[in-house]
CSV table of C-alpha atoms in Angstrom, one decimal:
chain,number,residue,atom,x,y,z
A,1,MET,CA,77.0,120.4,88.1
A,2,ALA,CA,77.7,120.2,84.5
A,3,SER,CA,79.8,117.3,83.0
A,4,ALA,CA,83.3,118.1,81.8
A,5,GLN,CA,83.6,119.1,78.2
A,6,THR,CA,85.8,117.5,75.5
A,7,PRO,CA,89.0,119.4,74.8
A,8,GLU,CA,87.6,120.5,71.4
A,9,GLU,CA,84.3,121.8,73.1
A,10,GLN,CA,86.5,123.7,75.6
A,11,ARG,CA,88.6,125.3,73.0
A,12,ALA,CA,85.4,126.2,71.0
A,13,ALA,CA,83.9,127.8,74.1
A,14,ASP,CA,87.0,129.8,74.8
A,15,GLY,CA,87.1,131.0,71.1
A,16,GLY,CA,90.4,129.2,70.4
A,17,ASP,CA,91.8,129.1,67.0
A,18,ALA,CA,91.9,125.8,64.8
A,19,PRO,CA,95.1,123.9,65.2
A,20,PRO,CA,97.6,124.5,62.3
A,21,ALA,CA,97.9,122.1,59.4
A,22,LEU,CA,100.1,119.1,59.8
A,23,THR,CA,103.8,119.2,58.6
A,24,ARG,CA,105.3,117.0,56.1
A,25,LEU,CA,107.2,115.3,59.1
A,26,GLU,CA,104.1,115.0,61.2
A,27,ILE,CA,102.2,113.3,58.3
A,28,GLN,CA,105.1,110.8,57.8
A,29,ARG,CA,105.3,110.1,61.6
A,30,TYR,CA,101.5,109.6,62.1
A,31,SER,CA,100.8,108.1,58.6
A,32,ARG,CA,99.5,104.9,60.2
A,33,GLN,CA,96.8,106.4,62.1
A,34,LEU,CA,96.1,109.3,59.8
A,35,VAL,CA,94.5,107.1,57.4
A,36,LEU,CA,91.9,106.0,59.9
A,37,PRO,CA,88.5,107.4,58.7
A,38,GLU,CA,87.6,107.8,62.5
A,39,LEU,CA,90.7,109.9,63.1
A,40,GLY,CA,92.1,111.6,60.0
A,41,PRO,CA,94.1,114.8,59.8
A,42,GLY,CA,91.4,116.7,61.9
A,43,GLY,CA,91.6,114.3,64.7
A,44,GLN,CA,95.5,114.4,64.6
A,45,ARG,CA,95.4,118.2,64.9
A,46,ARG,CA,93.2,117.9,67.9
A,47,LEU,CA,95.5,115.5,69.6
A,48,SER,CA,98.5,117.9,68.9
A,49,ALA,CA,96.5,120.6,70.5
A,50,CYS,CA,95.4,118.5,73.4
A,51,SER,CA,97.2,118.5,76.9
A,52,VAL,CA,97.0,115.5,79.3
A,53,LEU,CA,98.0,115.4,83.1
A,54,VAL,CA,99.3,112.0,84.0
A,55,VAL,CA,99.2,111.5,87.8
A,56,GLY,CA,101.7,108.7,88.5
A,57,CYS,CA,104.6,107.6,86.4
A,58,GLY,CA,104.5,103.9,87.5
A,59,GLY,CA,103.0,100.6,86.1
A,60,LEU,CA,99.9,102.4,84.6
A,61,GLY,CA,101.4,105.8,83.9
A,62,CYS,CA,104.4,104.4,81.9
A,63,PRO,CA,102.6,102.6,79.0
A,64,LEU,CA,99.9,105.4,79.1
A,65,ALA,CA,102.4,108.2,78.7
A,66,GLN,CA,104.4,106.2,76.1
A,67,TYR,CA,101.3,105.8,73.9
A,68,LEU,CA,100.1,109.3,74.2
A,69,ALA,CA,103.6,110.7,73.3
A,70,ALA,CA,103.8,108.2,70.4
A,71,ALA,CA,100.4,109.3,69.1
A,72,GLY,CA,101.3,112.9,69.2
A,73,VAL,CA,99.5,114.5,72.1
A,74,GLY,CA,100.9,118.0,72.4
A,75,ARG,CA,101.7,118.3,76.0
A,76,LEU,CA,102.0,115.8,78.9
A,77,GLY,CA,102.2,116.7,82.4
A,78,LEU,CA,103.9,113.9,84.5
A,79,VAL,CA,103.2,114.1,88.1
A,80,ASP,CA,105.4,111.6,90.5
A,81,HIS,CA,107.3,112.6,93.7
A,82,ASP,CA,108.9,109.2,93.9
A,83,VAL,CA,112.2,107.8,92.5
A,84,VAL,CA,112.9,104.7,90.4
A,85,GLU,CA,113.6,101.6,92.3
A,86,LEU,CA,114.7,98.1,91.1
A,87,SER,CA,111.4,96.6,92.1
A,88,ASN,CA,109.6,99.0,89.6
A,89,LEU,CA,111.5,97.8,86.5
A,90,HIS,CA,109.2,94.6,85.8
A,91,ARG,CA,106.3,96.8,85.1
A,92,GLN,CA,107.3,100.4,84.7
A,93,VAL,CA,108.6,100.2,81.3
A,94,LEU,CA,109.8,103.8,80.7
A,95,HIS,CA,112.6,103.5,83.3
A,96,ARG,CA,115.8,101.9,83.0
A,97,GLU,CA,118.6,100.4,85.4
A,98,SER,CA,120.7,103.5,84.5
A,99,ARG,CA,118.1,105.8,86.1
A,100,LEU,CA,117.8,104.1,89.5
A,101,ALA,CA,117.3,106.5,92.2
A,102,THR,CA,116.2,109.1,89.5
A,103,SER,CA,113.0,111.1,89.8
A,104,LYS,CA,110.4,108.9,88.1
A,105,ALA,CA,108.8,112.3,86.6
A,106,ARG,CA,112.1,113.3,85.1
A,107,SER,CA,113.0,109.6,84.0
A,108,ALA,CA,109.6,109.4,82.2
A,109,ALA,CA,110.0,112.7,80.6
A,110,ALA,CA,113.5,111.8,79.3
A,111,ALA,CA,112.3,108.4,77.8
A,112,LEU,CA,109.3,110.2,76.1
A,113,GLN,CA,111.4,113.0,74.6
A,114,GLU,CA,113.6,110.3,73.1
A,115,LEU,CA,110.4,108.7,71.6
A,116,ASN,CA,108.8,112.0,70.2
A,117,SER,CA,110.8,115.2,70.7
A,118,THR,CA,107.8,117.2,69.3
A,119,VAL,CA,105.8,116.4,72.5
A,120,GLN,CA,106.3,118.8,75.3
A,121,CYS,CA,106.8,116.8,78.5
A,122,VAL,CA,106.5,118.6,81.8
A,123,PRO,CA,107.8,116.8,84.8
A,124,TYR,CA,106.3,117.7,88.2
A,125,GLU,CA,108.4,116.1,90.9
A,126,VAL,CA,105.8,116.7,93.6
A,127,HIS,CA,103.3,114.7,95.8
A,128,LEU,CA,99.9,115.6,94.6
A,129,SER,CA,98.1,117.3,97.5
A,130,PRO,CA,95.0,119.4,98.2
A,131,SER,CA,97.2,122.6,97.9
A,132,ASN,CA,98.6,121.9,94.4
A,133,ALA,CA,96.0,119.7,92.7
A,134,LEU,CA,93.6,122.2,91.4
A,135,PRO,CA,96.0,124.5,89.7
A,136,LEU,CA,97.7,121.5,88.0
A,137,VAL,CA,94.4,119.9,86.8
A,138,ARG,CA,93.2,123.3,85.5
A,139,ALA,CA,96.3,123.6,83.4
A,140,TYR,CA,95.4,120.5,81.3
A,141,ASP,CA,92.5,119.4,79.1
A,142,LEU,CA,92.2,115.8,80.3
A,143,VAL,CA,93.5,113.9,83.3
A,144,ALA,CA,94.7,110.3,83.7
A,145,ASP,CA,94.7,108.9,87.1
A,146,CYS,CA,97.4,106.3,87.4
A,147,SER,CA,98.1,106.6,91.1
A,148,ASP,CA,96.4,103.4,92.2
A,149,ASN,CA,95.8,104.5,95.9
A,150,VAL,CA,92.5,105.4,97.4
A,151,PRO,CA,93.4,108.9,98.9
A,152,THR,CA,94.8,110.1,95.5
A,153,ARG,CA,91.8,108.7,93.7
A,154,TYR,CA,89.4,110.8,95.7
A,155,LEU,CA,91.8,113.8,95.4
A,156,VAL,CA,92.0,113.6,91.7
A,157,ASN,CA,88.3,113.0,91.1
A,158,ASP,CA,87.3,116.1,93.2
A,159,ALA,CA,89.9,118.3,91.6
A,160,CYS,CA,88.6,117.2,88.2
A,161,VAL,CA,84.9,117.9,89.1
A,162,LEU,CA,85.8,121.3,90.5
A,163,ALA,CA,87.9,122.2,87.5
A,164,GLY,CA,85.4,120.8,85.0
A,165,LYS,CA,87.9,118.3,83.5
A,166,PRO,CA,87.1,114.7,82.4
A,167,LEU,CA,89.0,111.9,84.2
A,168,VAL,CA,90.2,108.7,82.8
A,169,SER,CA,91.1,106.2,85.6
A,170,ALA,CA,92.6,102.7,85.9
A,171,SER,CA,93.9,100.4,88.4
A,172,ALA,CA,95.6,97.0,88.5
A,173,LEU,CA,96.3,94.4,91.2
A,174,ARG,CA,97.6,90.8,91.0
A,175,LEU,CA,96.0,89.5,87.8
A,176,GLU,CA,93.2,91.9,87.5
A,177,GLY,CA,92.4,95.4,86.3
A,178,GLN,CA,89.7,97.9,85.9
A,179,LEU,CA,89.0,101.1,83.9
A,180,ALA,CA,86.3,103.8,83.7
A,181,VAL,CA,85.9,107.4,82.5
A,182,TYR,CA,84.5,109.7,85.2
A,183,HIS,CA,82.7,113.2,85.1
A,184,PHE,CA,82.1,113.0,81.2
A,185,GLN,CA,79.0,113.5,79.2
A,186,GLY,CA,76.6,113.0,82.0
A,187,GLY,CA,78.4,110.0,83.5
A,188,PRO,CA,79.2,109.7,87.2
A,189,CYS,CA,82.3,110.8,89.0
A,190,TYR,CA,84.2,108.5,91.3
A,191,ARG,CA,82.4,109.7,94.4
A,192,CYS,CA,79.0,109.0,92.7
A,193,LEU,CA,80.0,105.2,92.8
A,194,PHE,CA,82.0,105.3,96.0
A,195,PRO,CA,80.7,108.0,98.3
A,196,LYS,CA,82.6,106.5,101.2
A,197,PRO,CA,86.2,105.1,101.2
A,198,PRO,CA,86.7,101.3,102.2
A,199,PRO,CA,88.2,100.6,105.7
A,200,PRO,CA,92.0,101.0,105.3
A,201,GLU,CA,92.7,97.5,106.6
A,202,THR,CA,90.8,96.1,103.6
A,203,VAL,CA,92.7,97.9,100.9
A,204,THR,CA,95.5,95.9,99.1
A,205,ASN,CA,98.0,97.5,96.7
A,206,CYS,CA,100.6,95.9,94.4
A,207,ALA,CA,103.4,96.2,97.1
A,208,ASP,CA,101.2,94.1,99.4
A,209,GLY,CA,99.4,91.8,97.0
A,210,GLY,CA,101.6,91.8,94.0
A,211,VAL,CA,100.9,92.3,90.3
A,212,LEU,CA,102.1,90.6,87.1
A,213,GLY,CA,103.9,93.4,85.2
A,214,VAL,CA,102.0,93.0,82.0
A,215,VAL,CA,98.5,93.5,83.8
A,216,PRO,CA,99.1,97.3,84.4
A,217,GLY,CA,100.7,97.5,80.9
A,218,ILE,CA,97.4,96.4,79.5
A,219,MET,CA,95.3,98.6,81.6
A,220,GLY,CA,97.6,101.6,80.9
A,221,SER,CA,97.2,101.0,77.2
A,222,LEU,CA,93.5,100.8,77.5
A,223,GLN,CA,93.6,104.0,79.5
A,224,ALA,CA,95.7,105.6,76.7
A,225,LEU,CA,93.1,104.5,74.1
A,226,GLU,CA,90.2,106.2,76.0
A,227,VAL,CA,92.3,109.4,76.3
A,228,LEU,CA,93.4,109.3,72.6
A,229,LYS,CA,89.6,108.8,71.5
A,230,MET,CA,88.4,111.7,73.8
A,231,ALA,CA,91.2,113.9,72.7
A,232,SER,CA,90.8,113.4,69.1
A,233,GLY,CA,87.1,113.8,69.1
A,234,ILE,CA,86.1,110.1,68.6
A,235,GLY,CA,84.5,109.9,72.0
A,236,THR,CA,84.4,107.2,74.6
A,237,GLY,CA,82.2,104.2,75.4
A,238,LEU,CA,83.2,104.2,79.0
A,239,SER,CA,81.5,107.4,80.3
A,240,ARG,CA,78.8,105.2,82.0
A,241,ALA,CA,80.7,101.8,82.0
A,242,MET,CA,83.5,100.2,83.8
A,243,LEU,CA,85.7,97.7,82.0
A,244,LEU,CA,87.0,94.8,84.1
A,245,PHE,CA,89.9,92.5,83.1
A,246,ASP,CA,90.7,89.0,84.2
A,247,ALA,CA,94.3,88.1,83.0
A,248,LEU,CA,94.1,84.6,84.3
A,249,GLU,CA,90.9,83.9,82.1
A,250,GLY,CA,91.9,86.2,79.3
A,251,ARG,CA,88.5,87.9,79.8
A,252,PHE,CA,87.1,91.4,79.6
A,253,ARG,CA,83.7,92.2,81.3
A,254,ARG,CA,81.8,95.5,80.9
A,255,ILE,CA,79.6,96.8,83.7
A,256,GLN,CA,77.1,99.4,83.0
A,257,LEU,CA,77.1,102.4,85.4
A,258,ARG,CA,74.5,104.6,86.5
A,259,SER,CA,74.4,108.3,85.4
A,260,ARG,CA,75.6,111.2,87.5
A,261,ASP,CA,74.0,111.1,91.1
A,262,PRO,CA,72.2,114.3,91.8
A,263,ALA,CA,73.0,113.7,95.5
A,264,CYS,CA,76.7,113.3,95.0
A,265,ALA,CA,78.8,115.3,97.6
A,266,VAL,CA,81.1,116.8,94.9
A,267,CYS,CA,79.2,116.7,91.4
A,268,GLY,CA,75.6,116.6,92.7
A,269,ASP,CA,73.1,119.3,92.5
A,270,HIS,CA,73.8,120.7,95.9
A,271,PRO,CA,77.5,119.7,96.5
A,272,SER,CA,78.9,119.8,100.1
A,273,VAL,CA,82.4,119.4,98.8
A,274,THR,CA,83.5,122.6,97.3
A,275,ASP,CA,87.2,122.7,98.2
A,276,LEU,CA,89.7,120.0,98.3
A,277,GLN,CA,89.9,118.2,101.6
A,278,ASP,CA,92.5,116.1,103.7
A,279,TYR,CA,92.1,112.9,101.8
A,280,GLU,CA,94.5,110.8,103.9
A,281,ARG,CA,92.2,111.6,106.9
A,282,PHE,CA,89.1,111.1,104.8
A,283,CYS,CA,90.3,107.7,103.9
A,284,GLY,CA,92.3,106.7,107.0
A,285,SER,CA,95.3,105.8,104.9
A,286,SER,CA,98.5,107.5,103.4
A,287,ALA,CA,98.5,108.6,99.7
A,288,THR,CA,100.9,106.0,98.6
A,289,ASP,CA,101.2,102.8,96.5
A,290,LYS,CA,104.0,101.6,98.7
A,291,CYS,CA,103.6,99.2,101.6
A,292,ARG,CA,101.2,100.6,104.1
A,293,MET,CA,101.6,100.4,107.8
A,294,LEU,CA,98.7,99.7,110.1
A,295,GLN,CA,98.4,100.2,113.8
A,296,LEU,CA,95.9,97.8,115.2
A,297,LEU,CA,97.7,96.6,118.4
A,298,SER,CA,98.8,98.5,121.5
A,299,SER,CA,102.6,98.8,122.0
A,300,GLU,CA,102.3,96.2,124.8
A,301,GLU,CA,101.0,93.7,122.2
A,302,ARG,CA,104.1,94.2,119.9
A,303,ILE,CA,107.9,93.8,120.0
A,304,SER,CA,110.6,95.2,117.6
A,305,VAL,CA,112.9,93.2,115.6
A,306,GLU,CA,115.6,94.2,117.7
A,307,GLU,CA,113.8,92.8,120.8
A,308,TYR,CA,113.0,89.6,119.0
A,309,LYS,CA,116.8,89.2,118.0
A,310,LYS,CA,117.5,89.3,121.8
A,311,VAL,CA,115.0,86.5,122.3
A,312,LEU,CA,116.8,84.5,119.7
A,313,ASP,CA,120.2,85.3,121.1
A,314,SER,CA,119.2,84.2,124.6
A,315,GLN,CA,117.7,81.0,123.3
A,316,ASP,CA,114.4,81.5,125.2
A,317,GLN,CA,111.9,78.8,124.2
A,318,HIS,CA,109.1,80.3,122.1
A,319,VAL,CA,107.1,79.8,118.9
A,320,LEU,CA,107.5,82.0,115.9
A,321,VAL,CA,104.4,81.8,113.5
A,322,ASP,CA,104.8,83.2,110.0
A,323,VAL,CA,101.3,84.2,108.7
A,324,ARG,CA,102.3,85.1,105.2
A,325,PRO,CA,100.8,83.1,102.2
A,326,SER,CA,102.8,79.9,101.5
A,327,VAL,CA,104.1,81.4,98.2
A,328,GLU,CA,105.8,84.3,100.1
A,329,VAL,CA,107.4,81.8,102.5
A,330,GLU,CA,108.9,80.0,99.4
A,331,ILE,CA,110.6,83.4,98.6
A,332,CYS,CA,112.3,83.8,102.1
A,333,CYS,CA,111.7,82.9,105.8
A,334,LEU,CA,113.3,82.5,109.1
A,335,PRO,CA,114.3,79.0,109.4
A,336,HIS,CA,112.8,78.3,112.9
A,337,SER,CA,109.4,79.6,111.9
A,338,LEU,CA,106.1,77.8,111.6
A,339,ASN,CA,103.9,78.9,108.5
A,340,VAL,CA,100.2,79.3,109.3
A,341,PRO,CA,98.7,81.6,106.7
A,342,LEU,CA,96.3,84.2,108.2
A,343,SER,CA,93.6,83.2,105.8
A,344,LYS,CA,93.6,79.7,107.3
A,345,LEU,CA,93.7,81.2,110.8
A,346,GLU,CA,90.8,83.4,110.0
A,347,GLY,CA,89.0,80.6,108.3
A,348,LYS,CA,89.4,78.3,111.4
A,349,ASP,CA,91.3,75.7,109.3
A,350,GLU,CA,91.2,72.6,111.6
A,351,GLU,CA,94.6,71.2,110.3
A,352,CYS,CA,96.4,74.5,110.7
A,353,TRP,CA,95.2,75.0,114.2
A,354,LYS,CA,96.1,71.4,115.1
A,355,THR,CA,99.6,72.0,113.8
A,356,LEU,CA,100.1,75.2,115.7
A,357,ARG,CA,98.7,73.6,119.0
A,358,GLN,CA,101.0,70.7,118.5
A,359,ARG,CA,104.3,73.0,117.9
A,360,ILE,CA,103.4,74.9,121.0
A,361,CYS,CA,102.9,71.8,123.1
A,362,ASN,CA,106.3,70.3,121.9
A,363,VAL,CA,108.2,73.5,122.6
A,364,LYS,CA,106.5,74.3,125.9
A,365,GLN,CA,107.4,70.9,127.3
A,366,ARG,CA,111.1,72.0,127.3
A,367,THR,CA,110.2,74.7,129.7
A,368,ASP,CA,109.7,74.7,133.5
A,369,ASP,CA,108.6,78.3,133.7
A,370,ASN,CA,105.2,79.1,135.0
A,371,MET,CA,105.2,82.3,133.1
A,372,ALA,CA,102.9,82.9,130.0
A,373,PHE,CA,104.5,81.0,127.2
A,374,PRO,CA,105.6,83.3,124.4
A,375,VAL,CA,104.2,83.1,120.8
A,376,TYR,CA,105.5,85.6,118.2
A,377,VAL,CA,103.8,86.4,115.0
A,378,VAL,CA,105.5,87.7,112.0
A,379,CYS,CA,104.6,88.8,108.3
A,380,LYS,CA,106.1,90.8,105.7
A,381,LEU,CA,105.4,94.2,107.1
A,382,GLY,CA,103.7,93.8,110.4
A,383,ASN,CA,100.2,94.3,109.2
A,384,ASP,CA,98.8,90.7,108.8
A,385,SER,CA,100.7,89.8,112.0
A,386,GLN,CA,98.5,92.2,113.9
A,387,LYS,CA,95.4,90.8,112.5
A,388,ALA,CA,96.7,87.2,113.4
A,389,VAL,CA,97.5,88.4,117.0
A,390,ARG,CA,93.6,89.5,117.3
A,391,VAL,CA,92.7,86.0,116.1
A,392,LEU,CA,94.9,84.2,118.4
A,393,GLN,CA,93.9,86.2,121.4
A,394,GLY,CA,90.4,84.8,120.8
A,395,TRP,CA,91.7,81.3,120.5
A,396,SER,CA,90.8,78.7,123.1
A,397,HIS,CA,94.0,77.8,125.0
A,398,ASP,CA,92.7,74.5,126.5
A,399,GLY,CA,95.4,72.3,127.8
A,400,LEU,CA,98.1,74.8,126.8
A,401,GLY,CA,98.1,76.9,129.9
A,402,LEU,CA,98.9,80.7,129.8
A,403,ILE,CA,99.9,82.0,126.3
A,404,SER,CA,101.3,85.3,125.5
A,405,VAL,CA,100.9,86.4,121.8
A,406,LYS,CA,102.7,89.4,120.4
A,407,ASP,CA,103.5,90.5,116.8
A,408,ILE,CA,106.8,91.7,115.4
A,409,LYS,CA,106.8,95.4,114.3
A,410,GLY,CA,107.8,95.9,110.7
A,411,GLY,CA,107.9,92.2,109.9
A,412,LEU,CA,110.5,90.6,107.9
A,413,MET,CA,111.3,93.7,105.9
A,414,ALA,CA,112.3,95.3,109.2
A,415,TRP,CA,114.4,92.3,110.0
A,416,ALA,CA,116.2,92.6,106.6
A,417,SER,CA,116.7,96.4,107.2
A,418,ASN,CA,117.9,96.4,110.9
A,419,ILE,CA,119.0,93.0,111.7
A,420,ASP,CA,120.3,90.9,108.6
A,421,PRO,CA,121.2,92.8,105.4
A,422,GLU,CA,121.4,89.6,103.5
A,423,PHE,CA,118.0,88.7,104.2
A,424,PRO,CA,115.9,89.1,100.9
A,425,GLN,CA,113.5,92.1,100.5
A,426,TYR,CA,110.7,91.9,98.2
C-alpha cells in the first residue's frame, strides 16, 4: 500500500489550482515566518490551502490547534465529544473557566476564531467511531491524533491508512512524552510498530497516572511543528523516527524506526484490515482518556461504598488498606485507613507486609468472632484495589487465622460521589 502524499502532492495529483497570492493583511500577520527561506510566500500559501483534522481538543490538541491557527492553516476540524471540566484547565489552554460544561470542540473553535478569524474552524461534537472516522479523515489533508487513548489511536491510524492520509501522533503522561509521524514517505504506520494492543490493565492515562500540564503543551507544540512542516512543503524528519521527551531530565531522545512492514495488517502488501473495526473490543478497553474501570474480581469479592458505609456505622472491627501511592494519600484519605502502596505489596516489601500483619493482629484481638476477619482494600477508582486483593489472596496468613479480603467498588471517588460530597475528588 502506498504511503500518504503531502497536501501539495495530493492537490497536484487532483489538478488543483495554485493558491491565490497573499493579501496585504496576510503579509503583515505572517511576516515573521514569511521571511524564513525554508517557508517563504509559497509555503505560506500552501498552509492557507491546507486542512488539518485535530482528533481531541485536550492537553495535546489545544496547543497544537492554537499554533496551527496562528500560523494560518486554512481549515481546522476539531473532534471532541467531551465537555470542559475544571480538572482540564491546568493543561488544556484554549478553554476557560467561563466555558466550563461547554463542548470542548466548540470552546476550542471559539478561542481559535478570536486568535485568527481567517482560519475556518469546524467543531465536531462527536465521539470518533468506526462509523464516522473515514468520512472525516477523507475530508482533510493531514490528521493529528491528540486523543491519547489506545482504541482511538488504532482507529485513527487505520482510517488514515485506508484514506491515504499522513498522521502526526503524540502522547504525554506524567513527565514524559513521545511524538511520531505515521504512514508518510515510506515510513511505518502505528500498526507496523504495535500490531497488538497492550493488555488493558497495563495501560495508564493522565487521569490515572497524572501529568504536568506543560508536558502535553510541549508535545502538542512539537506536533504542530511537524504538521506545519508537512503542510508547507518543508517535510518532516520523523517519518521513520520517534521523538521521546523526558521533562525531569530536560532531555530529548530520537529513536530510529523501521520502514513500513510489508506484513502489516492494514498498510502491508496483503492487508487483512480493509474496513474499520470495533476498536474497543480489539483493545479490551474503552475509547476514553478518562479514568477506566477494570473488572478483575467477581461480585462476591467486592463491596459497594454504601455497603462499606454500613460497616463503619455498625462499628464492626475490620482493617481498611489504602493501596494508592503515598503522594495520593497526602491529597486525601479516609482517616482510619492504613496506606500500603500496591507497588510495595506486589514487590513483597518486607516492612509493608510486617506493618499490615501487625495492624490486622492488633484489630483482630478486639474480636471474639470465629468468622473470617474482614480486610477491605480501597484505591482511587477500584482498579488497583482489585489487583491488591489478588495479591493478598495469595498471601500466607500464618498466625492470623481466617482472613476475608474484598475491594471497595469505585474507590474513593465513588465514596465522594455517593457518600461524602465534601471528600475531595482529583
